[in-house]
Short mmCIF file of C-alpha atoms in Angstrom, two decimals:
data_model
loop_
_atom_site.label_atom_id
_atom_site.label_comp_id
_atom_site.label_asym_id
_atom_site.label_seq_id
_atom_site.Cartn_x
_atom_site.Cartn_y
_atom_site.Cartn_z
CA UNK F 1 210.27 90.63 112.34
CA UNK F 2 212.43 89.35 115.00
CA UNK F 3 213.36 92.69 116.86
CA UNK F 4 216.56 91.43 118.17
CA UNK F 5 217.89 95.23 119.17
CA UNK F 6 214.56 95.46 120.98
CA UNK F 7 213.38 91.83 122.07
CA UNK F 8 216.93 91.22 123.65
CA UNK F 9 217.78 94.52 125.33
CA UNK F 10 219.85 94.39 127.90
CA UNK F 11 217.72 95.33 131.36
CA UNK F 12 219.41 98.49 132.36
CA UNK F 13 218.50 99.81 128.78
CA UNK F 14 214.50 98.95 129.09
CA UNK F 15 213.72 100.20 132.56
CA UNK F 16 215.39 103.28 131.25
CA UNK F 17 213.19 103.10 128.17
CA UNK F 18 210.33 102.50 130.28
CA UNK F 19 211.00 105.22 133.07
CA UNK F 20 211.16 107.42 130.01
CA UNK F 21 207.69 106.87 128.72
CA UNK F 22 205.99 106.41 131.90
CA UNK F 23 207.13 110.25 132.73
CA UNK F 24 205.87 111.23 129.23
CA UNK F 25 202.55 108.96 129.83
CA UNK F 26 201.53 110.10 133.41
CA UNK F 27 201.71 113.97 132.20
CA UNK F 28 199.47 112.86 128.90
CA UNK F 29 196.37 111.21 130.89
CA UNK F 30 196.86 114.05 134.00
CA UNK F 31 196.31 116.56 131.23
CA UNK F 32 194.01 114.61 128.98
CA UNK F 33 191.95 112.20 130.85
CA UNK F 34 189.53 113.43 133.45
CA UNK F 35 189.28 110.01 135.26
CA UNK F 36 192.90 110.07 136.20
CA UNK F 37 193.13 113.57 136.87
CA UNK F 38 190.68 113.05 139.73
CA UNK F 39 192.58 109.48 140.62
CA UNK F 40 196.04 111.36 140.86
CA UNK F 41 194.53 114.82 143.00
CA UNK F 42 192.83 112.04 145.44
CA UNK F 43 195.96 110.60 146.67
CA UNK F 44 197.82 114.34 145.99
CA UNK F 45 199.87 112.98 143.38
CA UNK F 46 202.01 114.56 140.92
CA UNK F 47 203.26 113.63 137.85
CA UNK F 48 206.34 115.85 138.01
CA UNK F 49 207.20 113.72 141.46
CA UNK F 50 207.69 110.49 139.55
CA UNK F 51 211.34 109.65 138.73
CA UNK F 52 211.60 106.02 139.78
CA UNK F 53 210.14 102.53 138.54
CA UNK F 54 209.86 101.38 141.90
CA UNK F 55 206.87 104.30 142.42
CA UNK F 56 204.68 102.38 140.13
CA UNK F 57 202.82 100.77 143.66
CA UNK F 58 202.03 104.64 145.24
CA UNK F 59 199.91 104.76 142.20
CA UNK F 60 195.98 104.37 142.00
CA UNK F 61 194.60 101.36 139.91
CA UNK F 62 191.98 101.26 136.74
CA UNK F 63 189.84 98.81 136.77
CA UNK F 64 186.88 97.65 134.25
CA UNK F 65 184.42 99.92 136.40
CA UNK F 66 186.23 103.12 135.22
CA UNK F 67 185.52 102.23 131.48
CA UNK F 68 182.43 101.35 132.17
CA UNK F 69 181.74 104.56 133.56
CA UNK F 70 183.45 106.68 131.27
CA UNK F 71 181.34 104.95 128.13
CA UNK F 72 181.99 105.30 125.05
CA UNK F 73 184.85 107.86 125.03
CA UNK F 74 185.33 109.72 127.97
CA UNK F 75 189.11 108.01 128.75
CA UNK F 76 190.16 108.98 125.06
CA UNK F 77 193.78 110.88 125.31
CA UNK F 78 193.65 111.63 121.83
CA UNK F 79 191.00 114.15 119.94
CA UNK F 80 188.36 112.19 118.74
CA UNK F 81 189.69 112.86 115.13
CA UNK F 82 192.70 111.36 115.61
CA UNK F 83 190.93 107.82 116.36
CA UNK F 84 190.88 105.62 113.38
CA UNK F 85 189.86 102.38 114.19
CA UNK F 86 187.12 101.29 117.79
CA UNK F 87 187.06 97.71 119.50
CA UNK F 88 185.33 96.71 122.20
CA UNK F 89 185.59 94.24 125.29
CA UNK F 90 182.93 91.37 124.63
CA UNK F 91 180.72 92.96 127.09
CA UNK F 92 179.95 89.55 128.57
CA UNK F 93 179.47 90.63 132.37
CA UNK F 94 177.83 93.98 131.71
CA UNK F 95 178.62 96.53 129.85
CA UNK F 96 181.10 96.86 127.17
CA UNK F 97 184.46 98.71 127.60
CA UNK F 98 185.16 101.09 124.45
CA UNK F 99 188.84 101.14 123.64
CA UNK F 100 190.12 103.66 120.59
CA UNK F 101 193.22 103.90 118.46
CA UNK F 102 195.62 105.96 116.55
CA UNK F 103 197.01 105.35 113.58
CA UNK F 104 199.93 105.27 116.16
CA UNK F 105 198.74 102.95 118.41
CA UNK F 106 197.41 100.55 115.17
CA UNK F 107 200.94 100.44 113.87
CA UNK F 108 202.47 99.12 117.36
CA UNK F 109 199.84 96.88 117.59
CA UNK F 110 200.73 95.09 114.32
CA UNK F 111 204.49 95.43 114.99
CA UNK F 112 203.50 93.27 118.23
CA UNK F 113 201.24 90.89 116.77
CA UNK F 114 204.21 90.46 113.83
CA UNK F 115 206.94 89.67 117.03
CA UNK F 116 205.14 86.93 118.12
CA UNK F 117 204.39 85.29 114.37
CA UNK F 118 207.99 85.35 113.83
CA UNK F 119 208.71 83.80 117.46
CA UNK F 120 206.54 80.84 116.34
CA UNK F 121 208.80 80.37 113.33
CA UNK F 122 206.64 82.12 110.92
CA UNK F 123 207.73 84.20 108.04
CA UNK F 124 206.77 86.74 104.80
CA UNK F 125 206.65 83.58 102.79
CA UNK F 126 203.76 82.11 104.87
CA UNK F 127 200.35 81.58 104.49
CA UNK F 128 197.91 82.15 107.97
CA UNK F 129 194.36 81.50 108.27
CA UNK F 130 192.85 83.58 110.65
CA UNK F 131 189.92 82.09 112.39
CA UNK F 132 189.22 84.52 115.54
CA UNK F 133 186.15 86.60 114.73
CA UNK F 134 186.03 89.91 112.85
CA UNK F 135 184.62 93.03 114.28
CA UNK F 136 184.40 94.71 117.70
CA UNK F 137 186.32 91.76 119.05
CA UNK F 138 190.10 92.51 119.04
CA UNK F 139 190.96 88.86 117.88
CA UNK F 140 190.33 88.84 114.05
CA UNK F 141 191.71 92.23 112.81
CA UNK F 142 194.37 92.58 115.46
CA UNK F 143 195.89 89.49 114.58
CA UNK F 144 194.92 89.87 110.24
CA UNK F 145 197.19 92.91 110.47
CA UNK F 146 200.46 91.39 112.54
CA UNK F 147 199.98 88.98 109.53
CA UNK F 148 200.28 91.75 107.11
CA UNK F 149 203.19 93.73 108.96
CA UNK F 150 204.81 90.16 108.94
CA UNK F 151 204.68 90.14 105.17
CA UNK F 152 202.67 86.98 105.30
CA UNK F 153 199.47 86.10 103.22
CA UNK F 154 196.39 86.73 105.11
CA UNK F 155 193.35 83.90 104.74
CA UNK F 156 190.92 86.11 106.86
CA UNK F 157 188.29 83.20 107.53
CA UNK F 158 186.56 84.75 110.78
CA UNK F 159 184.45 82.34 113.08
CA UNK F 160 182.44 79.78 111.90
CA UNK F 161 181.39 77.85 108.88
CA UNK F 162 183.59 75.27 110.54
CA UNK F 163 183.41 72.70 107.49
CA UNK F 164 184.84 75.80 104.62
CA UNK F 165 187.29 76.22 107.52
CA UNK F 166 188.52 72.76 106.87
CA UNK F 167 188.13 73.19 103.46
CA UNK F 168 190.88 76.55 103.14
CA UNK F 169 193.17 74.26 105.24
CA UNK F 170 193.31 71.85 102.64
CA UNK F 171 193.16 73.46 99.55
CA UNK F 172 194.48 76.68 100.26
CA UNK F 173 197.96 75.22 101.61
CA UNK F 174 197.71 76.99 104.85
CA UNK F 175 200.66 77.02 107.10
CA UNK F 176 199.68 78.81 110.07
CA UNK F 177 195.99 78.53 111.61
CA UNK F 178 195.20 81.13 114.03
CA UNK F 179 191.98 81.17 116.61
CA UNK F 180 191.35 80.02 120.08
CA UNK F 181 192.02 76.76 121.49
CA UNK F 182 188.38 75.36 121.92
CA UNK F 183 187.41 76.56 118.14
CA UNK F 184 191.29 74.70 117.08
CA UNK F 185 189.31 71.48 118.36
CA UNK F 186 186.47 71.74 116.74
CA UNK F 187 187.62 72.27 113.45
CA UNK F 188 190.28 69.24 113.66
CA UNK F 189 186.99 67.44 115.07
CA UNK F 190 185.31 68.39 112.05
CA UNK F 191 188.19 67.40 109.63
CA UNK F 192 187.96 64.03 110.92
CA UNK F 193 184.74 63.62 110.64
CA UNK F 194 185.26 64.33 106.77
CA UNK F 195 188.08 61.64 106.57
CA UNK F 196 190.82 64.60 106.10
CA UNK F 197 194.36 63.74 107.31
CA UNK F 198 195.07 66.74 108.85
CA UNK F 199 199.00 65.40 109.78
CA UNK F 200 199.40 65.22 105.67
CA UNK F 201 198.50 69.08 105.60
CA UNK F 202 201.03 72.05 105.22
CA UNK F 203 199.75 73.10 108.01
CA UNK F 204 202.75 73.39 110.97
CA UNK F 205 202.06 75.90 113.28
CA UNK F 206 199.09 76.84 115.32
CA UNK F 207 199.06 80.04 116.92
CA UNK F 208 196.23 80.18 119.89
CA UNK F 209 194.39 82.81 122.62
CA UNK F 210 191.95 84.53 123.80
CA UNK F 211 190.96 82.39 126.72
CA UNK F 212 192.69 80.48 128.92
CA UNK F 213 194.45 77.16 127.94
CA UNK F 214 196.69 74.42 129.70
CA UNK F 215 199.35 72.15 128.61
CA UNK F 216 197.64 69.36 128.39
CA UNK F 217 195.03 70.97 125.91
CA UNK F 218 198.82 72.08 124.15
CA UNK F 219 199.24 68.68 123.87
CA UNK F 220 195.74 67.58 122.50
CA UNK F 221 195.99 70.50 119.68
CA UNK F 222 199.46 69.39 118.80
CA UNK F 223 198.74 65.61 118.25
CA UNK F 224 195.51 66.44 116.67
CA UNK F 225 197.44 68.27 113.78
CA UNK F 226 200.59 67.63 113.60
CA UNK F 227 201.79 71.16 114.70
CA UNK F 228 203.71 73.39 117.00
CA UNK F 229 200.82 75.22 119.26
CA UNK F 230 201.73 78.56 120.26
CA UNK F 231 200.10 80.78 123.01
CA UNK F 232 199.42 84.06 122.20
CA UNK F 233 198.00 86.69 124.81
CA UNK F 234 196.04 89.79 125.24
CA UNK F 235 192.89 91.86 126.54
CA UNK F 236 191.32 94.56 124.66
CA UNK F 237 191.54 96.41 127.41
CA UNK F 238 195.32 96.72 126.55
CA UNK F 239 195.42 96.34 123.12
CA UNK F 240 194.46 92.86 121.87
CA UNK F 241 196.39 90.58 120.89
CA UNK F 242 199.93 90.78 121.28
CA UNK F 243 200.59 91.74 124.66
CA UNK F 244 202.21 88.41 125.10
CA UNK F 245 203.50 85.56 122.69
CA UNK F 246 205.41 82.27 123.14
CA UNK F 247 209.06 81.81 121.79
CA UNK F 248 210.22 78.25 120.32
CA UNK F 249 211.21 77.03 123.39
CA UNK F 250 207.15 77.54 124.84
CA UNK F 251 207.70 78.34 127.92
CA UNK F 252 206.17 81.24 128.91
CA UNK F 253 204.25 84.59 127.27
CA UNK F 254 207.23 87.19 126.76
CA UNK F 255 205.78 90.61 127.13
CA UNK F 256 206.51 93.39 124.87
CA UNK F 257 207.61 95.28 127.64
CA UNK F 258 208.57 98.52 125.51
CA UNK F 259 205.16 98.88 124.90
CA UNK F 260 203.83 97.39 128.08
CA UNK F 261 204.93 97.49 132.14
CA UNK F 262 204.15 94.30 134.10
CA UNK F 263 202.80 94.00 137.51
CA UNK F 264 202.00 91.43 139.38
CA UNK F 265 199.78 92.06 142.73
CA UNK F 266 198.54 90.12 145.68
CA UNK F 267 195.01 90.22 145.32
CA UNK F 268 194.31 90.43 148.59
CA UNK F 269 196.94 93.38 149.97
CA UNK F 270 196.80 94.75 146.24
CA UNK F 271 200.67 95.07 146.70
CA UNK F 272 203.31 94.18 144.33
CA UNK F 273 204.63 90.29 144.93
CA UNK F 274 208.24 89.40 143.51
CA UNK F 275 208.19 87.50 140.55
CA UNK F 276 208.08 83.81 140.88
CA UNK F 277 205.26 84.51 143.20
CA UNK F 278 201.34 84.02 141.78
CA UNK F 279 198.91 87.03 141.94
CA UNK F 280 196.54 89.03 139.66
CA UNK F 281 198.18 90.81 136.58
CA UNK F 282 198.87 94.50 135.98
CA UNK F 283 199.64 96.43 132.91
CA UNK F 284 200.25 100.07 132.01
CA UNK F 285 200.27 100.93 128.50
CA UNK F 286 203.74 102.93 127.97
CA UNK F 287 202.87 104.02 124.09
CA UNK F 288 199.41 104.04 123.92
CA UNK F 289 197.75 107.41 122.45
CA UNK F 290 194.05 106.39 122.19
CA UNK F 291 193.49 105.04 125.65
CA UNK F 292 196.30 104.73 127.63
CA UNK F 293 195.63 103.01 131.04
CA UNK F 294 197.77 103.11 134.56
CA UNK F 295 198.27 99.81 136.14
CA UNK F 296 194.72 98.00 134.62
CA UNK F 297 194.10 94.88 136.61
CA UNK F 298 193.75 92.25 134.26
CA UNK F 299 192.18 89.92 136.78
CA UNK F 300 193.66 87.70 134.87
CA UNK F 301 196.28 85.34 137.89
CA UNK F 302 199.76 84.48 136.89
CA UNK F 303 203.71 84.64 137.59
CA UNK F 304 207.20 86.20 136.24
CA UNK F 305 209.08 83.29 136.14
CA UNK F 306 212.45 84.94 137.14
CA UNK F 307 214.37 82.47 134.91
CA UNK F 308 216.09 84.05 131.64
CA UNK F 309 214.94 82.45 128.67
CA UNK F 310 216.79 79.94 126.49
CA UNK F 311 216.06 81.98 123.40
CA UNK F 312 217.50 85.00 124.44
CA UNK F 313 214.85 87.43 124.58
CA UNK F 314 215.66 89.55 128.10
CA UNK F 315 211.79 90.86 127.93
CA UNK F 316 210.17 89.35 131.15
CA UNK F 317 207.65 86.37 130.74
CA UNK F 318 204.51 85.57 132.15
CA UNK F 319 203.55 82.35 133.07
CA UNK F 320 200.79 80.74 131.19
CA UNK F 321 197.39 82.32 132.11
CA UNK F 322 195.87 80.18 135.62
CA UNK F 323 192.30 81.47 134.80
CA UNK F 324 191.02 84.98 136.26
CA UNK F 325 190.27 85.99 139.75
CA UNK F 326 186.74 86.06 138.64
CA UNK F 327 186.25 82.83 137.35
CA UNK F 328 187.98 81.14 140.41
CA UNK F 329 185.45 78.41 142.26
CA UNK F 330 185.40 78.10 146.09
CA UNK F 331 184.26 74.29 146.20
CA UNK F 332 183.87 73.48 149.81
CA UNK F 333 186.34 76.08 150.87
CA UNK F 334 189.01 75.09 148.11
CA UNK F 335 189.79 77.41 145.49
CA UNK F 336 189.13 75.72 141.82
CA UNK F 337 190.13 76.74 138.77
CA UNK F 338 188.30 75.71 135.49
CA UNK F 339 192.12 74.83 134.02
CA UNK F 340 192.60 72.78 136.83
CA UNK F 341 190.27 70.70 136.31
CA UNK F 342 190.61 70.60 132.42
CA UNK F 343 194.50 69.69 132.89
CA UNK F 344 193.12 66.44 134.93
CA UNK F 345 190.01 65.54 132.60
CA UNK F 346 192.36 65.90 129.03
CA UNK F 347 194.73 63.24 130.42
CA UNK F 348 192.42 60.87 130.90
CA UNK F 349 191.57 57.68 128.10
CA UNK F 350 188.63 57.51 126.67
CA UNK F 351 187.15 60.82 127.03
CA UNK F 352 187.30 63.44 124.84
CA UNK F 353 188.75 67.21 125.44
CA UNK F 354 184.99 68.94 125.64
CA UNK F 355 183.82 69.24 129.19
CA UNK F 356 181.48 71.68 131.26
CA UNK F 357 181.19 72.66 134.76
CA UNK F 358 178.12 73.18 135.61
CA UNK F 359 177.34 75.41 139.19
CA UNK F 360 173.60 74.49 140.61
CA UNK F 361 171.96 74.40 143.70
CA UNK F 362 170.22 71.48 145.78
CA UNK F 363 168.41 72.94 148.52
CA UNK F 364 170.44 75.53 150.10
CA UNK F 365 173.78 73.86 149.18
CA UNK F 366 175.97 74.71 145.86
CA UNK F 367 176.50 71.93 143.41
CA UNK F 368 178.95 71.15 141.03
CA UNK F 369 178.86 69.08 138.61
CA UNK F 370 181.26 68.54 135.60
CA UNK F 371 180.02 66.85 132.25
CA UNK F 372 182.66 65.59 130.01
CA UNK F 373 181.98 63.93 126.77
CA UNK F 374 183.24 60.36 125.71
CA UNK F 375 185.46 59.68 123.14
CA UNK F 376 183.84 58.88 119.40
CA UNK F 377 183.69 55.38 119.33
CA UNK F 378 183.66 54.28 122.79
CA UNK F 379 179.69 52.82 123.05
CA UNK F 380 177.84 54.73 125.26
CA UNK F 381 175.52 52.20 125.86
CA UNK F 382 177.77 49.67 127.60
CA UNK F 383 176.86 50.66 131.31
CA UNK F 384 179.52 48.87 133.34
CA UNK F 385 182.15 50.70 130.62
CA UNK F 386 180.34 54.39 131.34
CA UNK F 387 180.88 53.47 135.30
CA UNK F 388 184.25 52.58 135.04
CA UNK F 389 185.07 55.83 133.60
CA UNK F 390 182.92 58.08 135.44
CA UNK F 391 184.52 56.51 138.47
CA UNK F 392 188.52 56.67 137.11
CA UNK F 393 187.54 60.48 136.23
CA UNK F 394 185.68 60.78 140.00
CA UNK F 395 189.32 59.32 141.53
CA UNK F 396 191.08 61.55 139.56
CA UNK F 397 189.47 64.94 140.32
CA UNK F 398 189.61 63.75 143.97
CA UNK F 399 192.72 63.08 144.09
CA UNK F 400 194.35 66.16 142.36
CA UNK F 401 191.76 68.55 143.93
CA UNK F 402 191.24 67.15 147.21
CA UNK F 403 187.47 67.20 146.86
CA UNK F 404 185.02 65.34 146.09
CA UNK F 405 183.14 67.01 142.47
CA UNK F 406 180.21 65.11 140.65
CA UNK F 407 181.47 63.67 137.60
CA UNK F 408 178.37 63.11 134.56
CA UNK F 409 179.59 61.39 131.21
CA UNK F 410 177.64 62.93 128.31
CA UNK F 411 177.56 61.51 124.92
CA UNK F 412 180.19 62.46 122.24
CA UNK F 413 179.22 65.78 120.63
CA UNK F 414 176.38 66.67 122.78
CA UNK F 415 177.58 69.65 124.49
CA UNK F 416 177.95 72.89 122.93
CA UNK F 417 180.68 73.75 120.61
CA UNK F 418 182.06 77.52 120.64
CA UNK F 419 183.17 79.62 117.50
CA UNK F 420 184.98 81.89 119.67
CA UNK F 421 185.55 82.15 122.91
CA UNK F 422 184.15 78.67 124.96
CA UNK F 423 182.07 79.31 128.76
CA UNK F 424 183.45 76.01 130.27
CA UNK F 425 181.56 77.22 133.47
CA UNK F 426 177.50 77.12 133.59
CA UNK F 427 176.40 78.81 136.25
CA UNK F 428 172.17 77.86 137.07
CA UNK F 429 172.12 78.80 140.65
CA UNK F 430 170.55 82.31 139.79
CA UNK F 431 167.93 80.88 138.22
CA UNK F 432 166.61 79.19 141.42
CA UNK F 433 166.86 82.34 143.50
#
């Protein structure tokens, strides 16, 4: 499934794709969708005007408010009959965001998900276990059928059951395991807790997403196994899934850009930044049927790095995910991200990679708090040992953050484990409102 003719095209060639099927796209959802018909007459925009790439910034955003408000199909492009398949955002911030496809839209989707399986150095003769949940989620299915499209064999696990999970690694000869980064832990947590080598396993390549992960947590997933981790990337919003996926050299999410066009804003002028410069991520969807979108901010903050890449791919690549817009901390008037502080906490000895921020209040001042678990085996009941830490991972923090954060070692498996996507960030400060 590497897409050489496609994955390496030479620039000229893709913006030329691309102008082609943004033309096509902005008369589709001016004709079809109400909610951009009403976007485009508010500025006095026509489609017919646009001949030019560099017009993408005249115009007018989506954002998760105009799904919300068009719930469940009211941003549909395609008759309803047409739609084969629903997903749905997680809904965890209010309500869910209803995205349809085509049979079209399905078969691009797998063709992306299958790109980024063979970039990781899978093939047709592998076997994948798919661990991201079934359902309305965009993880399990999106993924199961890049699998399929690859020619690979499918172990279609879901979430959970964390100890039959181990068990299909083992005895089902599994090559490639597929979930997010937090669940990856847990299970390899889990194996060793059942005595399983998990470095004599087939197992070579892990292919992670769905939240937000750093290089040192890379690093932990790698050693823990024995594999190559790969970062895969995506929003339901978009597609799934897909959107994005790491070559062998790991450096950076390459971005199916016939299928997608890349932005990347200043979130506070909303204006396009050159790349090498961080902001808040934009797509359009250039082939989408079911719901196309115009410029969707992600909130999701990255970079282009302007660099080609070694492997030869010419589609641009986004730098690993920094966290969202949304989830960013103002600590004392710094901006925090939760990576940030997991990058410092997974380098540290002695602790393990679980950890929590927790948000409170004292009075009428915010708190902040972070609660990382030791390592199995280190005694929890040696005092001047738990100090010692608690004050190396206190130094550390400061020094890296330049503020001062509460640091609280917890006991090894006492926080919560996640099956899916993890909430590093507890926020109780609404509760004493």
């Amino acid at each position: 499934m590497y897409q050489k003719d496609i994955e390496c095209m030479q620039r000229e060639a893709l913006e030329a794709l691309q102008l082609e099927r943004m033309k096509a796209l902005l008369h589709t959802v001016y004709n079809k969708v109400d909610t951009y018909k009403q976007k485009f007459d508010a500025i006095g925009f026509n489609p017919e005007e646009f001949n030019d790439l560099a017009q993408m910034s005249e115009l007018p955003f989506t954002v998760k408010d105009d799904l919300r408000a068009a719930y469940p199909y009211k941003m549909f492009a395609a008759p309803r009959k047409d739609i084969v398949r629903v997903h749905s955002s997680s809904g965890t911030t209010g309500q869910i965001s209803v995205v349809g496809y085509t049979q079209n839209d399905l078969d691009m989707w797998s063709d992306c998900v299958a790109r980024a399986l063979s970039a990781a150095g899978l093939s047709d003769e592998d076997i994948v276990q798919i661990s991201y949940g079934y359902g309305l989620f965009t993880g399990g299915l999106g993924a199961h059928e890049g699998v399929q499209k690859l020619g690979a064999t499918v172990i279609p696990a879901s979430g959970g059951n964390t100890n039959r999970q181990v068990q299909l690694l083992r005895d089902f000869e599994v090559d490639a395991l597929a979930c997010t980064p937090s669940y990856a832990l847990y299970v390899g947590e889990t194996a060793k807790e059942q005595g399983v080598d998990l470095h004599s396993l087939p197992v070579r390549v892990g292919i992670f997403g769905a939240e937000p992960w750093t290089e040192a947590m890379r690093d932990q997933l790698e050693n823990l196994f024995g594999i190559k981790a790969f970062d895969i990337y995506g929003l339901s919003e978009i597609m799934g899934p897909g959107v994005g996926y790491e070559c062998e050299c790991q450096n950076g999410l390459h971005i199916n850009e016939d299928n997608f066009l890349i932005e990347i804003i200043d979130t506070e002028t909303l204006q396009p930044v050159p790349d090498g410069e961080y902001g808040e991520v934009v797509f359009t969807t250039l082939t989408k049927e079911g719901i196309p979108l115009i410029r969707y901010r992600t909130r999701d903050v990255s970079r282009i790095i302007p660099e080609s890449c070694l492997c030869g791919r010419t589609f641009k690549r986004l730098e690993r995910i920094t966290g969202r817009s949304d989830d960013m901390l103002i600590i004392r008037g710094v901006n925090v991200y939760p990576s940030q502080i997991e990058s410092i906490l997974l380098k540290m000895d002695k602790v393990a990679p679980h950890y929590q921020i927790i948000l409170d209040k004292k009075g009428s001042m915010d708190t902040v708090e972070v609660r990382v678990e030791l390592e199995p085996g280190v005694a929890f009941d040696e005092i001047r040992e738990i100090q010692a830490i608690t004050r190396s991972l206190h130094a550390a923090i400061t020094s890296a953050l330049a503020i001062s954060i509460d640091v609280k070692v917890v006991q090894p498996k006492s926080l919560q484990r996640s099956q899916g996507k993890i909430a590093r960030v507890i926020d109780l400060r609404s509760e004493k409102e």
